Coordinates of N, CA and C in Angstrom, one line a residue:
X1370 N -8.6 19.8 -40.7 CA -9.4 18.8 -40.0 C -8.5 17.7 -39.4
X1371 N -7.4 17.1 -40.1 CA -6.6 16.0 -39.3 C -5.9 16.7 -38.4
X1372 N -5.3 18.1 -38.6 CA -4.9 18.5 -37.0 C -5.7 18.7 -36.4
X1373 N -6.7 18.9 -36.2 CA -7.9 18.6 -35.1 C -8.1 17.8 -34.5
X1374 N -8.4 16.0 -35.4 CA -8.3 14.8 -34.9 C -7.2 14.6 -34.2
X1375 N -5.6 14.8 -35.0 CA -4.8 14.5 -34.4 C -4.4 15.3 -32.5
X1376 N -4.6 16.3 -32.5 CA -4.8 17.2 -31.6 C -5.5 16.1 -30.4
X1377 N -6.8 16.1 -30.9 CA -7.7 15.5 -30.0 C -7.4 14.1 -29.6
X1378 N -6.7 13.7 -30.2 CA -6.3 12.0 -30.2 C -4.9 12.0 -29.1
X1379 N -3.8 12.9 -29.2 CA -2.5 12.9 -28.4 C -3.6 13.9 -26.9
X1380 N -4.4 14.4 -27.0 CA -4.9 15.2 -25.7 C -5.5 13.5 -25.0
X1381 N -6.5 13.1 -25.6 CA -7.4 11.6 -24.8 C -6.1 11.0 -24.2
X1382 N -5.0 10.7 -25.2 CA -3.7 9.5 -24.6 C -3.6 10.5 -23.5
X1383 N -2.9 11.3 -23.9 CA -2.0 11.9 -22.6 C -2.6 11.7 -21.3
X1384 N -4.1 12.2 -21.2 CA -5.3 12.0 -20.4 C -4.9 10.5 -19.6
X1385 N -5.1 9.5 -20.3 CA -5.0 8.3 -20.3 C -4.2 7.7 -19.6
X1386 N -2.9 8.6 -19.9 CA -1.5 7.9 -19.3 C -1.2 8.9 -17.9
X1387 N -1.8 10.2 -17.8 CA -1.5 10.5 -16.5 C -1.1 10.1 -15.2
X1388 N -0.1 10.8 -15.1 CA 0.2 10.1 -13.4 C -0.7 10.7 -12.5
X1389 N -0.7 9.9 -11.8 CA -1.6 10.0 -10.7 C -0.7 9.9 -9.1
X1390 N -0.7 10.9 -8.2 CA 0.0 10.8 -7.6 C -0.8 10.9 -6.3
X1391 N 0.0 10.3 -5.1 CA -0.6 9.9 -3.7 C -0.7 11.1 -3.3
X1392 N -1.5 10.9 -2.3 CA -2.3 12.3 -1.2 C -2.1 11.1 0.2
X1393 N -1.2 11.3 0.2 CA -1.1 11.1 1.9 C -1.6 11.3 2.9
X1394 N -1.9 12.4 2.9 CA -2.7 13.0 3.9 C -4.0 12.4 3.9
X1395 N -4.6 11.9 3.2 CA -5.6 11.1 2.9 C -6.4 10.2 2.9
X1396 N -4.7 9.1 2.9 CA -4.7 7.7 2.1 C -4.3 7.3 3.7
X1397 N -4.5 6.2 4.0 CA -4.0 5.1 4.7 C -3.3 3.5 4.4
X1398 N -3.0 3.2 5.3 CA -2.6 2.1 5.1 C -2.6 1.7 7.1
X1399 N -3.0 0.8 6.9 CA -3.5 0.0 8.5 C -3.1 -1.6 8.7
X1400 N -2.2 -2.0 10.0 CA -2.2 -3.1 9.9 C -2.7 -4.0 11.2
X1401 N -3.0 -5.5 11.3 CA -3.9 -5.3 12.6 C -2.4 -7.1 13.3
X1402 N -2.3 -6.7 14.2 CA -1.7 -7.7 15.2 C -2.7 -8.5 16.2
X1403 N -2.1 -9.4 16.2 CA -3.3 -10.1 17.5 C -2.0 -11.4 18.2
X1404 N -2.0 -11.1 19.5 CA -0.9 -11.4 20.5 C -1.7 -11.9 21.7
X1405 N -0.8 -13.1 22.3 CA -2.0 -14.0 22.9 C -2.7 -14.4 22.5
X1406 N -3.5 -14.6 21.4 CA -4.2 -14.9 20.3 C -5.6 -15.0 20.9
X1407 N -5.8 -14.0 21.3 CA -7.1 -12.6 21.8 C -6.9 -11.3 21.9
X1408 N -5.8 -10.8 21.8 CA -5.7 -9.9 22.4 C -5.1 -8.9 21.0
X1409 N -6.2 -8.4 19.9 CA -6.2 -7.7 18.5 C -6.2 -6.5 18.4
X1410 N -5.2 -5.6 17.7 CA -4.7 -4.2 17.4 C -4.9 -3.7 16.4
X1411 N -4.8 -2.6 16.1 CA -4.8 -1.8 14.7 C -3.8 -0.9 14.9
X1412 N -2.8 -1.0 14.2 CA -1.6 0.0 13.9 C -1.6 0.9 12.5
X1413 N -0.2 1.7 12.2 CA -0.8 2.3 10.5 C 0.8 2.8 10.7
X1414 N 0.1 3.3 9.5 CA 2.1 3.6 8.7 C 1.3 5.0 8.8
X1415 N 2.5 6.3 8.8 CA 1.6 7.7 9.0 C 2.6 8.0 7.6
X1416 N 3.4 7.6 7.2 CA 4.2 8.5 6.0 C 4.3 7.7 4.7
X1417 N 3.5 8.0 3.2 CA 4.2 7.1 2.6 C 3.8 7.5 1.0
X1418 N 4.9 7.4 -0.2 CA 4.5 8.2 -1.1 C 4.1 6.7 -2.4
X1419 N 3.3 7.5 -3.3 CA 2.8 6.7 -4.5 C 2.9 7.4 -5.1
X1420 N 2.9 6.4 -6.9 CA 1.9 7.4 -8.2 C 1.6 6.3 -9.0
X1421 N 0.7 6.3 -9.9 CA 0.2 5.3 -10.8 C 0.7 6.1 -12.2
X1422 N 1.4 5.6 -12.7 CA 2.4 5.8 -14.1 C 2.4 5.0 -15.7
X1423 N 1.7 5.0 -16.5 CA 2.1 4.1 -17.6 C 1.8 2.8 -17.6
X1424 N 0.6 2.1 -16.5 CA 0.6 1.4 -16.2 C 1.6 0.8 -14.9
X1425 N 1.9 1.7 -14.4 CA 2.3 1.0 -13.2 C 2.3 1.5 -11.8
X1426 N 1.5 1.0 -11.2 CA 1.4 2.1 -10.0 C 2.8 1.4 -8.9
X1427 N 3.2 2.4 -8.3 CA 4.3 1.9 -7.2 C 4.2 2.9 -5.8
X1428 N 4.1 2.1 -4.6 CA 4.4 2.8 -3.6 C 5.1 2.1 -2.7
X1429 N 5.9 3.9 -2.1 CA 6.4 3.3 -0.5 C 6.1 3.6 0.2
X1430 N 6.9 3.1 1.9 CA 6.2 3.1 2.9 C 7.0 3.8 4.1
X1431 N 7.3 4.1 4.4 CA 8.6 4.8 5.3 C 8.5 4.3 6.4
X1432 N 8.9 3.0 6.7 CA 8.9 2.2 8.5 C 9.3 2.6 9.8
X1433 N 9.4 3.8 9.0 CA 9.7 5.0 10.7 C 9.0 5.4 11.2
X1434 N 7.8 5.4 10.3 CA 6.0 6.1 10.5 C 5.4 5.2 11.3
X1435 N 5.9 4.1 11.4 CA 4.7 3.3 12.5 C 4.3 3.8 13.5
X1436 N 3.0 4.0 13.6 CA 2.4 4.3 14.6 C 1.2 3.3 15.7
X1437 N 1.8 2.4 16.6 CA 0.8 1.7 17.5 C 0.3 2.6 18.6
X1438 N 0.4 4.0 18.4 CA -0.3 4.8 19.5 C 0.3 4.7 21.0
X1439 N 1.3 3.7 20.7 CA 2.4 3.4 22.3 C 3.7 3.7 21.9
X1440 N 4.5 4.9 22.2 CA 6.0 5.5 21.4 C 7.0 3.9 22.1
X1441 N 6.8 2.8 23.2 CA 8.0 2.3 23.3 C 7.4 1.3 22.6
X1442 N 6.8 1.1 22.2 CA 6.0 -0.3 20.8 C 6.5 0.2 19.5
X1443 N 6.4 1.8 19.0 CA 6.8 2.0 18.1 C 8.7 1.7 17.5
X1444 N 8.9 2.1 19.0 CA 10.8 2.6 19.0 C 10.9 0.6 19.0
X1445 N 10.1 -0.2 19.4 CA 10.9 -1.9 19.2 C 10.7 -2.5 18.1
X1446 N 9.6 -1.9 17.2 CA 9.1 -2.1 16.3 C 9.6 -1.5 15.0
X1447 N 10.4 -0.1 15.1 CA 11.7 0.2 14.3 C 12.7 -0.8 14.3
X1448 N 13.1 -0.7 15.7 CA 14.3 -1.3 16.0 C 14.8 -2.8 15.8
X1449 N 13.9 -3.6 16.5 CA 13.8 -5.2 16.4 C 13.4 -5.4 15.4
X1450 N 12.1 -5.2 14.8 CA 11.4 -5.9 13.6 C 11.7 -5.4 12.1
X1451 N 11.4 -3.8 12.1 CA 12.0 -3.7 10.7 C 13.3 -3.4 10.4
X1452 N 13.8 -3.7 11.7 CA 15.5 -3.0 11.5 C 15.6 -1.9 10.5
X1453 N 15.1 -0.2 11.2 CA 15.2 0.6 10.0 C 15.9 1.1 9.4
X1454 N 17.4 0.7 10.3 CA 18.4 1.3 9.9 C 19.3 0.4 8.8
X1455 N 18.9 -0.8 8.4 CA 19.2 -1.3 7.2 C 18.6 -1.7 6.3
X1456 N 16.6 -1.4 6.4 CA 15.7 -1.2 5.3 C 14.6 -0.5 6.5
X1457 N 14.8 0.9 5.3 CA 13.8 1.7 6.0 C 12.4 2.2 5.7
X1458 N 12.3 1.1 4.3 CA 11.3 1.5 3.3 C 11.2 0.3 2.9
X1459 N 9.5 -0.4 3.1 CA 9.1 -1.0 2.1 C 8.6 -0.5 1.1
X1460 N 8.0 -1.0 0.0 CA 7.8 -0.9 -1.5 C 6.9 -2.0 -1.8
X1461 N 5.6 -2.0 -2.6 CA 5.0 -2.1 -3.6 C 4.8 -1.8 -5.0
X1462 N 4.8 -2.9 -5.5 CA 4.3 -2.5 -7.2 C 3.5 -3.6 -7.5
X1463 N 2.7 -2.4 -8.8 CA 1.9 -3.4 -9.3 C 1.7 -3.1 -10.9
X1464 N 1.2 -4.1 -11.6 CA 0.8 -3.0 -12.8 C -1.0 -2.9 -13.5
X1465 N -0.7 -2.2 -13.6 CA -2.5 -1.6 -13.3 C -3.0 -0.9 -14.9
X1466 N -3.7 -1.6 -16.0 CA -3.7 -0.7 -17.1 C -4.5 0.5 -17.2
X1467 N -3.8 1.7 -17.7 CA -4.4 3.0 -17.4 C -5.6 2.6 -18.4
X1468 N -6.2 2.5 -19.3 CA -7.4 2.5 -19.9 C -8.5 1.7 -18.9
X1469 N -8.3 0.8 -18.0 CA -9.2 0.2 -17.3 C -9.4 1.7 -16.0
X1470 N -8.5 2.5 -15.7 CA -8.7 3.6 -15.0 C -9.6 5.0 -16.0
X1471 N -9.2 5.1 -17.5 CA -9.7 5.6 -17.7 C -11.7 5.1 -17.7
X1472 N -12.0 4.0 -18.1 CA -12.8 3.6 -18.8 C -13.9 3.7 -17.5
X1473 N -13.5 3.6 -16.1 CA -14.2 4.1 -15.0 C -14.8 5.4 -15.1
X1474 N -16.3 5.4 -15.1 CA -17.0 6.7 -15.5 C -17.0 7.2 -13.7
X1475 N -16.9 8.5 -13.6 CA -16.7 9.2 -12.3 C -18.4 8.9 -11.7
X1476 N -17.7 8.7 -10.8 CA -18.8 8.6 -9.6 C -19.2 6.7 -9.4
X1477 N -18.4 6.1 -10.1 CA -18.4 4.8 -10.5 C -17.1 3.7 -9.9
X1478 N -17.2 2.8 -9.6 CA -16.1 1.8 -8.9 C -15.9 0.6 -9.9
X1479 N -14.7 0.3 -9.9 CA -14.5 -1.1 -10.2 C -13.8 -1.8 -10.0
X1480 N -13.8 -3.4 -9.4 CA -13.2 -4.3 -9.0 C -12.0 -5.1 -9.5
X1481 N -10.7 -5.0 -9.0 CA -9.4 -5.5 -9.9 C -8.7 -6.4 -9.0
X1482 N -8.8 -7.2 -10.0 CA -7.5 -8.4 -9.0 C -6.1 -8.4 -9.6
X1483 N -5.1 -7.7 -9.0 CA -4.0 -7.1 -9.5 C -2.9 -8.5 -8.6
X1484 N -1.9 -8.4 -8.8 CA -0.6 -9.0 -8.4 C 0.5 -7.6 -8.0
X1485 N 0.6 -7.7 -6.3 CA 1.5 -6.8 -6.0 C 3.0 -7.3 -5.5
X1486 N 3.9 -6.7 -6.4 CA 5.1 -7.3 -5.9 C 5.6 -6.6 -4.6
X1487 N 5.6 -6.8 -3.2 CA 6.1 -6.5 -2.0 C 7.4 -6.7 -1.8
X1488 N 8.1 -5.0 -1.8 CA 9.6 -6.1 -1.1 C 9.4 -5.2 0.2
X1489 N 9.8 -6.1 1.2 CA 9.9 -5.7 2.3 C 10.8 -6.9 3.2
X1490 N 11.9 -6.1 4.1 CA 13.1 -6.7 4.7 C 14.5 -7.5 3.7
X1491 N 14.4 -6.8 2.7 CA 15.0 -7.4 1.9 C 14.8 -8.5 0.9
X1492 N 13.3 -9.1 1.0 CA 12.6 -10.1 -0.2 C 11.5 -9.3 -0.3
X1493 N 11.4 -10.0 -1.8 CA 10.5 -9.5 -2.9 C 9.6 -10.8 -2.8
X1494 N 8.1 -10.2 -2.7 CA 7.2 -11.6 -2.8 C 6.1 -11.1 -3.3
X1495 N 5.5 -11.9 -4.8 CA 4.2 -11.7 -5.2 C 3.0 -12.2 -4.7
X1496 N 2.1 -11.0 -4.1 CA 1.0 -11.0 -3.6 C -0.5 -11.2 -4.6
X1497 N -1.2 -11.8 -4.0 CA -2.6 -11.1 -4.9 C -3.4 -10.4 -4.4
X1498 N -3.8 -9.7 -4.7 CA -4.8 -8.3 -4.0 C -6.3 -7.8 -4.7
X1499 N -7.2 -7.9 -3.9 CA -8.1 -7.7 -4.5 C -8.6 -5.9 -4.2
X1500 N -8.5 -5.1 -5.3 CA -8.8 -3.8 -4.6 C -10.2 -2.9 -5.2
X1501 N -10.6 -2.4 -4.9 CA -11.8 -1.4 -5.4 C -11.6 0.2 -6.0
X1502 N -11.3 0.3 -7.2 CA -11.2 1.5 -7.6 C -12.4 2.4 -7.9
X1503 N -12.2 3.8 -7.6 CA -13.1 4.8 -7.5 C -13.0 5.9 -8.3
X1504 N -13.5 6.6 -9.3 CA -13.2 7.6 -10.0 C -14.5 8.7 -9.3
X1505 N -13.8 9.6 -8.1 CA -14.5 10.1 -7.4 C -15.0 11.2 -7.8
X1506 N -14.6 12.3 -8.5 CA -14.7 13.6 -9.6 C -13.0 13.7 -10.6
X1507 N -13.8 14.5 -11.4 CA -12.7 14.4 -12.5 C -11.1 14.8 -11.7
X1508 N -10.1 13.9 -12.4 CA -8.7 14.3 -11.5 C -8.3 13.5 -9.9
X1509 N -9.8 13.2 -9.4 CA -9.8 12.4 -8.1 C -10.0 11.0 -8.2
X1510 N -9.0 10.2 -8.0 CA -9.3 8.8 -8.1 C -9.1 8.1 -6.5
X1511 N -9.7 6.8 -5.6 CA -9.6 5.9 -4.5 C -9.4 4.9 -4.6
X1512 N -8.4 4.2 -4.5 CA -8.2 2.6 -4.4 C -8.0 2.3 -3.0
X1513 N -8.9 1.1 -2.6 CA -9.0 0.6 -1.5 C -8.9 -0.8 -1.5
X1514 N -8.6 -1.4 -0.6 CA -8.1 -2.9 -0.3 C -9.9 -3.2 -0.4
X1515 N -10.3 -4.2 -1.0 CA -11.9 -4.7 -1.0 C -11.4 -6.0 0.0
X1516 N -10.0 -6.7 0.0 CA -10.5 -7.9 0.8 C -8.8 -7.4 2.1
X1517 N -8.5 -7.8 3.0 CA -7.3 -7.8 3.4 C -6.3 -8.4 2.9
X1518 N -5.0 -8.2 2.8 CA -3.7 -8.5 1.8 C -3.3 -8.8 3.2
X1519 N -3.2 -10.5 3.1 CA -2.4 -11.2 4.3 C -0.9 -11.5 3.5
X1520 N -0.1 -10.8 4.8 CA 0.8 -11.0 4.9 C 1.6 -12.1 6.0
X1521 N 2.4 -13.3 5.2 CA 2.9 -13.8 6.3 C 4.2 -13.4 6.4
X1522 N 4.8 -13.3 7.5 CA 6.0 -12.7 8.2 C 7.1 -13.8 7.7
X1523 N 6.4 -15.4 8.0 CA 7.9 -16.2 7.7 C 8.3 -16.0 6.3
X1524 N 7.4 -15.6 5.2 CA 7.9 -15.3 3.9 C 8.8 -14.1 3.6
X1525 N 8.9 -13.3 4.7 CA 10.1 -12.1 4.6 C 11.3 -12.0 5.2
X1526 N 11.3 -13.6 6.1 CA 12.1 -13.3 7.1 C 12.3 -12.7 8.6
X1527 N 11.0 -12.3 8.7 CA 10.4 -11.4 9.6 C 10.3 -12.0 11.2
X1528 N 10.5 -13.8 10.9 CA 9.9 -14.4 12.4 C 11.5 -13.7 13.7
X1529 N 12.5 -13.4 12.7 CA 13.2 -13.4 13.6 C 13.1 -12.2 15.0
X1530 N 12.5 -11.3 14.1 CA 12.1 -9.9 14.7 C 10.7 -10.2 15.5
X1531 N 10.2 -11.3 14.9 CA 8.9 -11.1 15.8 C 9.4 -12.0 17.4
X1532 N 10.0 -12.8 16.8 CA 10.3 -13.7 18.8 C 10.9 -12.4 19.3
X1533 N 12.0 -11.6 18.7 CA 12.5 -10.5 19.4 C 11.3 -9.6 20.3
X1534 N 10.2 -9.4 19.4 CA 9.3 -8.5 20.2 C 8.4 -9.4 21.1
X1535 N 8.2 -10.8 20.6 CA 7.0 -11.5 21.9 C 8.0 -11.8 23.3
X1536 N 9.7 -12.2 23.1 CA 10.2 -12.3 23.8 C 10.6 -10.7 25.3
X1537 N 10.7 -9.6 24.4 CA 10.7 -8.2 25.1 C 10.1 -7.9 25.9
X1538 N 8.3 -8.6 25.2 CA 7.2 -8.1 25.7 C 6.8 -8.9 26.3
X1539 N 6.9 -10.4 26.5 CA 7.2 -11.4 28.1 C 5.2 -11.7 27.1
X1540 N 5.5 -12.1 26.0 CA 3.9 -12.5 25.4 C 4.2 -14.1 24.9
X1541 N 3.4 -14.9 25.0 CA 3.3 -16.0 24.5 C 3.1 -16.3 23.5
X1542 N 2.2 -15.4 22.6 CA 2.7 -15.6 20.7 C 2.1 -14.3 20.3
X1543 N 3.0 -13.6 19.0 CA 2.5 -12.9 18.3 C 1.8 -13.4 16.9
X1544 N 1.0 -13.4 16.6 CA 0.4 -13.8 15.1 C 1.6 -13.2 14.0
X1545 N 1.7 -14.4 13.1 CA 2.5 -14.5 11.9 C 2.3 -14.1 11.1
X1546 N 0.8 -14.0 11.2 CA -0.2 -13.9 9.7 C -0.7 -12.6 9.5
X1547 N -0.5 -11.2 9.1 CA -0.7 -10.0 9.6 C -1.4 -9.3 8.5
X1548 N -3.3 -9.1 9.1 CA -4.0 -9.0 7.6 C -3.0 -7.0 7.2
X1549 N -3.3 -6.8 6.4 CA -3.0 -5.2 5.9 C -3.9 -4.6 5.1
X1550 N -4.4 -3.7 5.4 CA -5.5 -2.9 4.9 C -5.3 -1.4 3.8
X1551 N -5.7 -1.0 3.2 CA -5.3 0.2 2.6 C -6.2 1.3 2.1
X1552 N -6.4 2.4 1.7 CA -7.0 3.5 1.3 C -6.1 4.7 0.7
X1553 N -6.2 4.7 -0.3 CA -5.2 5.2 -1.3 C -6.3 6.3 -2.0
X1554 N -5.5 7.5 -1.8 CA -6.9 8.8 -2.7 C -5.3 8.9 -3.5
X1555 N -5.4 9.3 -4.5 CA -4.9 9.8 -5.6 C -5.4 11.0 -6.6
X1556 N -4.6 11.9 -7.0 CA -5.4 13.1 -7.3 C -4.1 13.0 -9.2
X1557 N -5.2 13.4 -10.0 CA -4.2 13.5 -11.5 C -3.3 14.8 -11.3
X1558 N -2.1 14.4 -12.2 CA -1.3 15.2 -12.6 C -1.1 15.9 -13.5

């Protein structure tokens, strides 16, 4: 009988601590520009890997994936702004307790206000994020951004790349303030 329990007890943890790993193909991530300050976009990152681990979920982002649907917006927006050839990947983390993932009954959502550490261009800056998690069928889990994660650019360093691009593009301002959206499917491991 206690190997039974015990059995049953290391099967729930393991359950519990599962990694959870990104589906790409799935998941998004979207950011929106607004230049001239009327004139509003929606862009997206197309490549980018995650897993939620032991309490910590972490993802990246591959800044080569940008996609504004315009290839010479994309190639100045490698080039000038995230300079990919000396950070070609941002990164997020957060830490997320797996029992608050387990304790989500499937087919059920719940609301988390997490702290995401962002490094991107070389600084690290803690965010707060509000996101919506989903336990969609067993093994299938969704986290989604419930509010936008504004990012401001002067906190990364970023303005210098942005005059580079309003200046290229003969624009009178690009917004600083750049909401970021997300959709994250995760499937257990």
């Amino acid at each position: 009988m206690k190997k039974i329990i015990f059995f049953s007890l290391l099967v729930l943890s393991q359950s519990a601590f599962a990694d959870w790993i990104l589906d790409s193909n799935q998941s998004s991530l979207d950011f929106i520009t607004t230049k001239n300050a009327s004139k509003t976009e929606i862009q997206s990152f197309e490549a980018m890997q995650g897993r939620i681990k032991g309490g910590q979920a972490t993802f990246r982002v591959d800044l080569s994936s940008v996609d504004t649907g315009i290839d010479i917006r994309d190639d100045r927006l490698r080039t000038l702004f995230f300079n990919i050839a000396k950070f070609p990947e941002a990164t997020a983390s957060l830490k997320i307790d797996s029992a608050d993932i387990k304790a989500i009954k499937l087919g059920y959502s719940k609301e988390m206000e997490l702290d995401a550490v962002i490094d991107l261009y070389g600084v690290k800056q803690t965010l707060p994020v509000v996101v919506q998690v989903t336990r969609l069928k067993e093994g299938k889990l969704l986290v989604f951004s419930k509010q936008p994660l504004i990012v401001n650019l002067k906190n990364f360093n970023l303005l210098e790349g942005l005059n580079k691009l309003r200046n290229i593009a003969k624009l009178q301002s690009i917004n600083a303030a750049v909401p970021v959206t997300f959709s994250l499917f995760f499937t257990k491991k």
